[in-house]
Coordinates of C-alpha atoms in Angstrom, one line a residue:
M1 CA 106.6 142.4 54.2
L2 CA 103.9 138.8 55.0
A3 CA 106.1 137.4 57.9
Q4 CA 105.6 141.3 59.5
Q5 CA 101.9 140.9 58.9
L6 CA 101.1 137.7 60.4
F7 CA 103.5 138.9 63.3
L8 CA 101.3 142.2 63.8
I9 CA 98.1 139.8 63.4
A10 CA 99.3 137.7 66.5
V11 CA 100.0 140.3 68.8
L12 CA 96.9 141.8 67.7
C13 CA 95.0 139.2 68.4
A14 CA 96.9 137.4 71.6
P15 CA 95.2 139.3 73.7
L16 CA 91.7 138.9 72.9
S17 CA 92.4 134.8 72.9
Q18 CA 93.5 135.5 76.6
A19 CA 90.3 137.4 77.2
Q20 CA 88.2 134.4 75.8
E21 CA 89.8 131.4 78.4
T22 CA 87.5 131.3 81.0
I23 CA 87.7 129.5 84.7
L24 CA 85.2 127.6 85.2
G25 CA 86.7 125.7 88.8
V26 CA 89.7 125.7 90.8
Y27 CA 91.2 123.4 93.0
I28 CA 93.4 123.9 95.8
F29 CA 96.1 121.6 97.7
S30 CA 98.3 123.8 100.4
R31 CA 100.4 123.3 102.6
H32 CA 99.8 124.9 106.3
G33 CA 101.5 128.0 107.7
D34 CA 104.6 128.4 110.1
R35 CA 104.0 126.0 113.3
T36 CA 106.0 124.9 116.7
A37 CA 108.3 122.0 116.3
K38 CA 107.8 118.5 115.8
M39 CA 110.0 117.4 118.0
T40 CA 107.8 120.2 120.8
P41 CA 104.5 117.9 120.6
P42 CA 101.8 119.0 119.8
S43 CA 102.9 120.9 117.1
S44 CA 100.3 124.6 116.6
L45 CA 99.7 127.4 114.0
T46 CA 102.3 130.4 114.7
D47 CA 100.9 133.9 114.5
L48 CA 103.2 134.0 111.2
G49 CA 101.8 130.9 110.1
Y50 CA 98.3 132.5 110.8
Q51 CA 99.3 135.6 109.0
E52 CA 101.1 133.3 105.9
V53 CA 97.7 131.1 105.0
F54 CA 95.9 134.6 105.3
T55 CA 98.1 136.3 102.7
S56 CA 98.0 133.3 100.2
G57 CA 94.0 133.2 101.0
T58 CA 93.9 136.8 99.8
Y59 CA 95.7 136.5 96.4
F60 CA 93.7 133.8 95.7
R61 CA 90.5 135.7 96.0
N62 CA 92.4 138.7 94.0
R63 CA 92.7 136.2 91.5
Y64 CA 89.6 134.0 91.4
I65 CA 87.3 135.7 93.5
S66 CA 87.0 139.4 93.6
S67 CA 84.4 141.3 91.2
S68 CA 88.2 143.0 90.0
A69 CA 89.6 139.1 90.1
T70 CA 92.2 138.9 86.9
S71 CA 91.0 135.2 86.4
Q72 CA 87.3 134.7 88.4
I73 CA 85.7 131.9 88.4
A74 CA 82.7 132.0 86.5
G75 CA 79.2 132.7 88.1
I76 CA 81.1 132.8 91.9
E77 CA 80.0 135.2 94.5
P78 CA 82.1 138.3 95.0
D79 CA 81.7 139.5 98.2
V80 CA 79.1 137.0 100.5
V81 CA 80.2 133.7 100.2
K82 CA 77.4 131.1 98.5
Q83 CA 78.4 127.4 100.3
S84 CA 77.1 125.4 97.8
Q85 CA 79.7 127.3 95.4
I86 CA 82.7 126.4 97.4
I87 CA 84.3 123.5 99.8
I88 CA 87.0 123.2 102.0
S89 CA 88.9 120.7 104.3
A90 CA 91.6 119.7 106.2
P91 CA 92.5 116.8 108.8
Y92 CA 91.6 117.7 112.5
D93 CA 95.2 118.6 113.2
P94 CA 95.7 122.0 115.4
V95 CA 98.5 122.9 112.7
L96 CA 96.1 122.0 109.7
M97 CA 92.6 122.7 110.8
P98 CA 93.7 125.8 112.1
S99 CA 95.6 126.9 108.7
S100 CA 92.6 126.2 106.6
M101 CA 90.2 128.6 108.5
G102 CA 92.9 131.6 108.4
F103 CA 92.9 130.6 104.7
S104 CA 89.6 131.3 104.5
H105 CA 89.3 134.6 106.1
G106 CA 91.5 135.9 102.9
L107 CA 89.6 134.3 100.6
Y108 CA 86.1 135.8 102.0
P109 CA 86.7 138.6 104.6
P110 CA 84.2 140.6 106.8
V111 CA 81.8 142.7 104.1
G112 CA 80.8 145.1 106.8
D113 CA 77.5 146.0 108.2
S114 CA 75.7 146.9 104.9
L115 CA 76.2 143.4 102.8
G116 CA 76.9 141.5 106.5
S117 CA 73.4 142.7 107.6
Q118 CA 69.4 141.4 107.0
T119 CA 66.0 142.9 108.4
L120 CA 64.3 140.5 109.8
R121 CA 60.3 139.8 109.4
N122 CA 59.7 141.5 112.6
G123 CA 61.8 144.9 110.6
T124 CA 64.8 144.0 113.1
N125 CA 67.8 144.5 111.5
V126 CA 70.2 142.7 112.3
T127 CA 74.4 143.0 112.0
A128 CA 76.9 139.7 111.9
P129 CA 79.4 139.9 114.7
L130 CA 83.1 141.0 114.0
N131 CA 82.5 143.7 110.8
G132 CA 80.0 141.3 109.0
F133 CA 82.9 138.3 109.6
Q134 CA 82.1 135.7 107.1
I135 CA 82.4 131.6 108.5
I136 CA 83.2 129.1 106.5
P137 CA 82.5 125.5 107.4
V138 CA 85.8 123.2 107.0
Q139 CA 84.7 119.7 106.6
E140 CA 87.0 117.4 108.7
L141 CA 89.4 114.5 106.7
A142 CA 89.7 111.2 108.8
S143 CA 93.4 111.2 107.0
S144 CA 96.3 112.8 108.3
A145 CA 94.9 113.6 111.7
G146 CA 98.1 114.3 114.0
S147 CA 100.4 114.7 111.2
E148 CA 101.7 118.2 112.4
S149 CA 102.5 116.5 115.7
S150 CA 104.3 112.6 113.8
G151 CA 107.7 113.1 112.7
W152 CA 108.0 110.1 111.0
L153 CA 106.1 111.5 107.3
Q154 CA 103.9 107.9 106.7
G155 CA 103.2 108.0 110.5
A156 CA 99.4 109.6 109.5
T157 CA 99.1 107.9 106.3
G158 CA 98.4 104.2 108.5
C159 CA 99.1 102.3 105.1
A160 CA 101.2 99.2 106.0
N161 CA 102.3 98.5 102.6
A162 CA 103.8 102.4 102.3
E163 CA 105.0 102.4 105.8
T164 CA 107.3 99.3 104.4
S165 CA 108.3 101.4 101.3
S166 CA 109.4 104.0 103.1
N167 CA 111.4 101.4 105.9
E168 CA 113.1 99.9 103.0
Y169 CA 114.8 103.5 102.4
F170 CA 117.3 102.6 105.4
L171 CA 118.2 100.0 103.7
T172 CA 119.2 101.4 100.2
P173 CA 123.2 102.3 99.5
G174 CA 122.5 105.7 98.9
Y175 CA 120.8 106.1 102.7
M176 CA 124.0 103.9 103.8
E177 CA 126.1 106.4 102.0
L178 CA 124.8 109.8 103.6
L179 CA 124.5 108.4 106.9
N180 CA 128.3 107.7 106.9
S181 CA 129.1 110.4 105.0
T182 CA 126.9 112.9 107.4
S183 CA 128.2 112.2 110.4
A184 CA 130.4 114.6 111.3
F185 CA 128.3 117.4 110.4
Y186 CA 125.3 115.9 112.7
K187 CA 127.6 115.9 115.4
S188 CA 129.0 118.7 115.4
L189 CA 125.2 120.3 115.7
T190 CA 124.8 118.1 119.2
P191 CA 125.8 121.3 121.3
I192 CA 122.7 122.8 119.9
I193 CA 120.0 120.0 119.5
N194 CA 121.1 117.3 122.7
G195 CA 118.5 119.3 124.7
T196 CA 115.7 117.1 122.6
F197 CA 117.7 114.6 120.5
S198 CA 119.7 112.2 122.5
E199 CA 123.3 111.3 121.3
D200 CA 122.2 108.3 119.1
Q201 CA 119.9 110.1 117.3
I202 CA 121.8 112.6 116.2
S203 CA 122.5 111.5 112.6
F204 CA 120.9 111.9 109.0
H205 CA 118.3 109.1 110.7
N206 CA 116.5 112.0 111.8
A207 CA 117.4 114.6 109.3
Y208 CA 114.4 116.4 108.7
T209 CA 112.8 116.3 112.4
I210 CA 116.8 117.6 113.2
F211 CA 116.0 120.3 110.6
D212 CA 112.5 121.7 111.2
L213 CA 113.9 122.1 115.4
L214 CA 116.1 124.3 113.9
N215 CA 114.4 125.9 111.3
V216 CA 111.4 126.7 114.4
A217 CA 114.6 128.2 116.3
S218 CA 116.1 130.0 113.6
I219 CA 112.6 131.8 113.0
H220 CA 111.3 131.9 117.0
N221 CA 114.2 131.7 119.1
A222 CA 115.8 135.3 120.1
T223 CA 118.1 133.2 122.1
I224 CA 119.2 130.3 120.8
N225 CA 122.8 129.0 122.0
S226 CA 125.9 129.0 120.0
S227 CA 124.6 130.8 117.2
N228 CA 128.1 130.2 116.1
I229 CA 127.3 126.9 115.4
L230 CA 123.6 127.1 113.4
T231 CA 125.1 129.6 110.2
P232 CA 123.3 130.3 107.4
D233 CA 125.3 127.8 105.9
V234 CA 124.8 124.8 108.1
L235 CA 121.0 125.3 108.5
A236 CA 120.9 125.5 104.8
Q237 CA 122.7 122.1 104.4
T238 CA 120.2 121.0 107.1
R239 CA 117.6 121.6 104.9
T240 CA 118.9 120.0 101.6
L241 CA 119.7 117.0 103.7
A242 CA 116.1 116.8 104.7
D243 CA 115.3 117.3 101.7
T244 CA 116.8 114.4 100.6
H245 CA 115.7 112.1 103.5
E246 CA 112.0 112.6 103.0
Y247 CA 111.6 112.9 98.9
N248 CA 113.0 109.3 99.2
L249 CA 110.7 108.5 102.4
A250 CA 107.9 110.1 100.4
Y251 CA 108.1 108.8 96.4
N252 CA 109.9 105.7 94.7
S253 CA 109.5 105.2 91.0
S254 CA 110.3 101.1 91.0
D255 CA 107.6 101.1 94.1
Q256 CA 104.8 103.5 93.7
I257 CA 102.9 102.4 97.1
R258 CA 105.4 104.8 99.1
A259 CA 103.3 108.0 97.2
V260 CA 100.1 106.6 98.7
A261 CA 99.6 109.9 100.3
G262 CA 99.9 112.1 96.3
A263 CA 98.1 108.6 95.2
S264 CA 94.6 109.7 97.7
I265 CA 95.4 113.3 97.0
A266 CA 95.1 112.8 92.8
A267 CA 91.7 111.1 93.3
Q268 CA 90.6 113.7 95.3
I269 CA 91.9 116.1 92.6
V270 CA 89.5 114.9 89.8
Q271 CA 86.9 113.6 92.3
A272 CA 86.3 118.1 92.9
L273 CA 86.8 118.9 89.2
N274 CA 84.8 116.0 87.9
T275 CA 81.7 117.2 90.1
T276 CA 82.2 120.9 88.6
V277 CA 82.2 119.4 85.1
A278 CA 79.4 117.4 86.0
G279 CA 77.2 119.6 88.0
M280 CA 78.0 122.5 85.0
G281 CA 79.5 124.5 87.0
K282 CA 78.0 124.6 89.8
S283 CA 80.6 123.3 92.3
K284 CA 83.4 126.1 91.8
L285 CA 86.3 126.5 94.2
N286 CA 87.7 122.9 95.8
I287 CA 90.5 123.5 98.7
Q288 CA 92.4 121.2 100.8
F289 CA 94.8 121.3 103.6
G290 CA 97.8 118.5 103.8
A291 CA 101.4 117.8 105.2
Y292 CA 104.4 118.2 102.7
G293 CA 103.9 114.5 102.2
G294 CA 101.1 114.1 100.0
F295 CA 103.3 117.2 97.8
Q296 CA 105.9 114.9 97.2
S297 CA 104.5 112.2 96.6
F298 CA 102.2 113.7 94.2
F299 CA 105.3 115.6 92.5
G300 CA 106.7 112.3 92.1
L301 CA 104.1 110.6 90.6
A302 CA 103.1 113.8 88.3
Q303 CA 106.8 113.3 87.0
L304 CA 107.2 117.2 88.1
P305 CA 111.1 116.8 89.2
M306 CA 111.5 116.0 85.1
T307 CA 110.4 119.9 84.9
N308 CA 112.6 121.2 87.3
P309 CA 114.8 119.7 90.4
D310 CA 113.5 122.1 92.8
F311 CA 110.4 119.5 93.0
Y312 CA 112.6 117.3 95.1
G313 CA 112.5 119.6 97.8
V314 CA 110.2 119.6 100.9
P315 CA 107.3 122.8 99.2
D316 CA 108.0 125.5 102.3
Y317 CA 105.1 126.2 105.0
A318 CA 101.7 127.9 102.7
S319 CA 102.9 126.1 99.3
T320 CA 99.8 125.7 97.2
M321 CA 99.1 123.3 94.3
T322 CA 96.9 124.5 91.9
F323 CA 94.4 123.3 88.8
E324 CA 92.1 125.6 87.3
L325 CA 89.6 123.8 85.4
F326 CA 89.0 126.6 82.4
T327 CA 87.5 126.8 78.5
N328 CA 88.6 128.9 75.7
G329 CA 85.2 130.8 75.3
S330 CA 82.0 131.2 77.1
A331 CA 80.8 130.1 80.3
T332 CA 77.4 129.7 79.3
P333 CA 76.1 127.6 78.2
F334 CA 78.9 125.2 80.1
P335 CA 81.2 123.8 77.7
A336 CA 81.3 120.4 77.1
A337 CA 83.9 118.1 78.7
G338 CA 85.4 118.1 75.2
D339 CA 85.8 121.9 75.2
I340 CA 87.5 121.7 78.8
N341 CA 91.4 121.9 79.7
V342 CA 93.4 121.3 83.1
R343 CA 96.3 124.1 83.9
F344 CA 98.5 122.9 87.0
L345 CA 100.4 125.8 88.9
F346 CA 102.7 125.8 92.3
H347 CA 103.6 128.3 94.2
N348 CA 106.6 127.5 96.9
G349 CA 105.4 129.0 100.2
T350 CA 103.1 131.8 100.9
T351 CA 101.6 132.9 97.8
S352 CA 101.2 136.9 97.1
N353 CA 101.2 139.8 94.3
I354 CA 104.7 139.8 94.1
S355 CA 105.1 136.0 94.4
E356 CA 102.5 134.7 92.2
P357 CA 102.3 130.5 91.1
V358 CA 103.8 129.2 87.8
A359 CA 102.2 126.7 85.3
Y360 CA 104.5 123.5 84.7
P361 CA 103.3 120.6 82.8
L362 CA 102.3 117.2 84.3
F363 CA 103.0 113.7 83.8
G364 CA 106.9 114.9 81.6
Q365 CA 104.4 116.2 78.8
Q366 CA 105.3 119.8 77.4
S367 CA 102.3 121.6 76.9
L368 CA 101.2 123.8 80.5
S369 CA 97.4 122.6 79.7
L370 CA 96.2 119.4 79.0
P371 CA 92.2 118.6 77.9
W372 CA 90.1 117.4 80.1
A373 CA 90.0 113.8 79.4
D374 CA 94.0 113.8 79.2
F375 CA 94.3 114.9 82.4
V376 CA 91.9 112.2 83.9
T377 CA 93.7 109.5 82.2
G378 CA 96.8 111.1 83.2
M379 CA 96.1 111.1 87.2
N380 CA 94.0 107.7 87.2
K381 CA 97.0 106.0 86.2
F382 CA 98.6 106.3 90.0
A383 CA 95.3 107.6 91.4
I384 CA 93.7 105.5 94.7
G385 CA 89.8 106.7 94.7
T386 CA 88.1 104.3 96.6
Q387 CA 88.4 102.6 100.2
Q388 CA 88.8 99.4 98.4
A389 CA 91.2 100.0 96.1
W390 CA 93.7 101.8 99.3
C391 CA 93.1 98.7 101.1
T392 CA 93.8 96.1 98.7
A393 CA 97.7 98.4 97.9
C394 CA 98.3 99.3 101.4
G395 CA 98.0 95.1 102.4
N396 CA 95.7 96.3 105.3
S397 CA 92.7 94.1 106.5
T398 CA 91.6 95.1 110.0
G399 CA 89.9 98.2 110.9
S400 CA 88.0 100.2 108.4
C401 CA 89.8 97.4 105.8
A402 CA 88.1 94.7 107.4
P403 CA 85.5 93.4 105.2
S404 CA 82.6 94.0 107.3
A405 CA 83.7 97.4 107.1
L406 CA 83.7 97.8 103.6
S407 CA 80.4 98.1 101.7
P408 CA 79.8 96.1 98.2
S409 CA 79.9 99.8 95.9
S410 CA 83.2 100.7 97.5
S411 CA 84.9 99.0 94.8
S412 CA 82.5 99.7 91.8
S413 CA 83.4 102.0 89.0
S414 CA 80.6 105.4 88.9
S415 CA 81.8 107.7 86.1
S416 CA 79.9 110.6 85.8
P417 CA 78.7 110.8 82.2
S418 CA 80.0 113.5 82.0
S419 CA 83.5 112.8 82.7
T420 CA 85.5 111.0 80.3
P421 CA 84.8 107.3 80.2
S422 CA 88.1 106.3 81.5
A423 CA 87.5 108.2 84.5
S424 CA 88.3 105.4 87.1
S425 CA 91.1 104.5 89.1
S426 CA 93.8 102.8 87.7
H427 CA 93.0 99.9 90.4
G428 CA 90.0 99.3 88.6
N429 CA 88.0 101.6 90.9
G430 CA 85.3 104.7 89.8
I431 CA 86.5 108.4 91.4
S432 CA 83.4 110.0 91.3
T433 CA 82.4 108.8 95.2
A434 CA 85.3 110.7 98.4
V435 CA 87.0 108.3 99.5
G436 CA 86.5 107.7 103.1
G437 CA 88.6 106.6 106.3
V438 CA 92.1 106.4 106.2
I439 CA 92.8 107.5 102.7
G440 CA 91.4 111.0 103.4
A441 CA 87.9 111.5 101.2
M442 CA 86.6 114.6 100.7
V443 CA 83.6 114.0 102.1
T444 CA 81.0 112.9 98.3
L445 CA 80.7 115.5 97.1
A446 CA 78.1 114.7 94.3
V447 CA 76.2 115.2 97.7
I448 CA 77.6 118.8 97.7
L449 CA 76.3 118.9 94.2
G450 CA 72.5 118.1 94.8
A451 CA 72.3 119.7 98.2
E452 CA 73.1 123.3 97.0
A453 CA 72.1 124.7 100.0
V454 CA 73.6 123.6 103.7
I455 CA 77.3 122.9 104.6
M456 CA 78.0 122.9 108.7
L457 CA 79.6 125.3 110.6
L458 CA 83.5 126.3 112.0
G459 CA 85.9 129.1 112.1
G460 CA 89.6 129.5 113.3
L461 CA 92.9 131.2 112.9
R462 CA 96.7 130.6 112.1
L463 CA 99.8 128.9 110.1
V464 CA 103.4 127.8 109.6
S465 CA 106.2 128.6 106.5
K466 CA 109.4 126.6 105.0
K467 CA 111.9 126.0 102.2
R468 CA 113.8 124.3 99.8
L469 CA 114.2 121.2 97.3
V470 CA 116.6 118.2 96.7
G471 CA 117.7 115.8 93.9
Q472 CA 117.4 112.1 94.5
N473 CA 120.1 109.6 95.5
G474 CA 121.5 111.5 98.4
V475 CA 122.3 114.5 95.9
A476 CA 120.9 117.5 97.6
S477 CA 119.8 120.6 95.6
T478 CA 120.4 123.7 97.3
T479 CA 117.3 125.2 94.9
T480 CA 114.5 126.7 96.5
A481 CA 111.0 126.1 94.4
T482 CA 109.3 129.6 93.5
G483 CA 108.4 130.9 97.4
D484 CA 109.2 130.2 100.3
K485 CA 109.5 126.8 103.4
A486 CA 108.1 123.8 104.6
S487 CA 105.3 121.6 107.3

């Protein structure tokens, strides 16, 4: 009897405790939408890609922003965007930059004549064009520019040691075994790819760019030749081989510099969320667009494949990693850092109401959420959060890493008083300052906090999509992550 009563109490209390959870801030890292092939540069966002990111943006609006949002961020403007509350950033790239813009169009759609108008001093009523279309500035990241036109995973990182590390994969027994065992399979594809690849290029060595070309053709080319060769099973096999190939180029547990893209992203995530904590919720939503290599290297660093082997694979187009900053209570007054938690969610492919993000535990743990201090500590075990730290880890000494280019402050530690004392990178450098130059820093978040008014102007469209994930050491998985495609 007592057991039944306790069970009834638990059931009745569950909705109450869930209702008390308050979202304080959100960081989203998204892949672009569907695009043209890397082997026909420059790659560009397609109409399908634009639709994909727009759909994802609409979903996140309904989750975090609108007045009827299921998990509305505390204090966020639901209709007319307040620029000081949101930051969107992307590399200057014909796929990633337009994708970020398309996402923003779903996030804050046109508001119509009523909200999208203002009355001037002389009494004139001015209505915003395109039915109250809203323009959200997109900050340009210095890193990954042109990455979607490069077939080499490390092509846009500029990190010398990361490139060396990735190239070492081509000397491993696992790689050589797959190169030899798949030779006949790749040669069978010659009739449909020899217009793009030479005979000596048709092998596992170019697994991703071959898959990418065929995947784009399977979506857009209604007259593709030799359809008896490009069967669904053959395309799936090229995908799983590409997954194995790219994961091993993006991450290696014994040589973490290979995952420099994920290490930089980790620092940017903590910097962005720390701005929300330090500013007591003034900065609410941070969205960054990047390439699939960043996803895969972060997956490895955060030990996500231990949770689900799908994380070995290349994420599909419009895939998202989301980090929710929340408290189990009210946002007023803003909670102390000790009362704040972080939850990680991932969705493979375009996110919508019929296919939503799923929460996964980070760092090989069991819990689906972590106290803020534990999250920062876990991220800082591999985060690279300053230009000096990046240059040292990468072994770069010229350009932005030349002694004359590095300011004395770039190697200093500067944790926010609202963050945990351990909020400095594992390289001994602070994380509260955005990383500049080649590591793709988010433009100084602390400054955005203080200057709660103006950001700059930009607008645009489009998108891309992809799929499937794989195992290490040449063992390809045919399972897919929760969602759809890759970059």
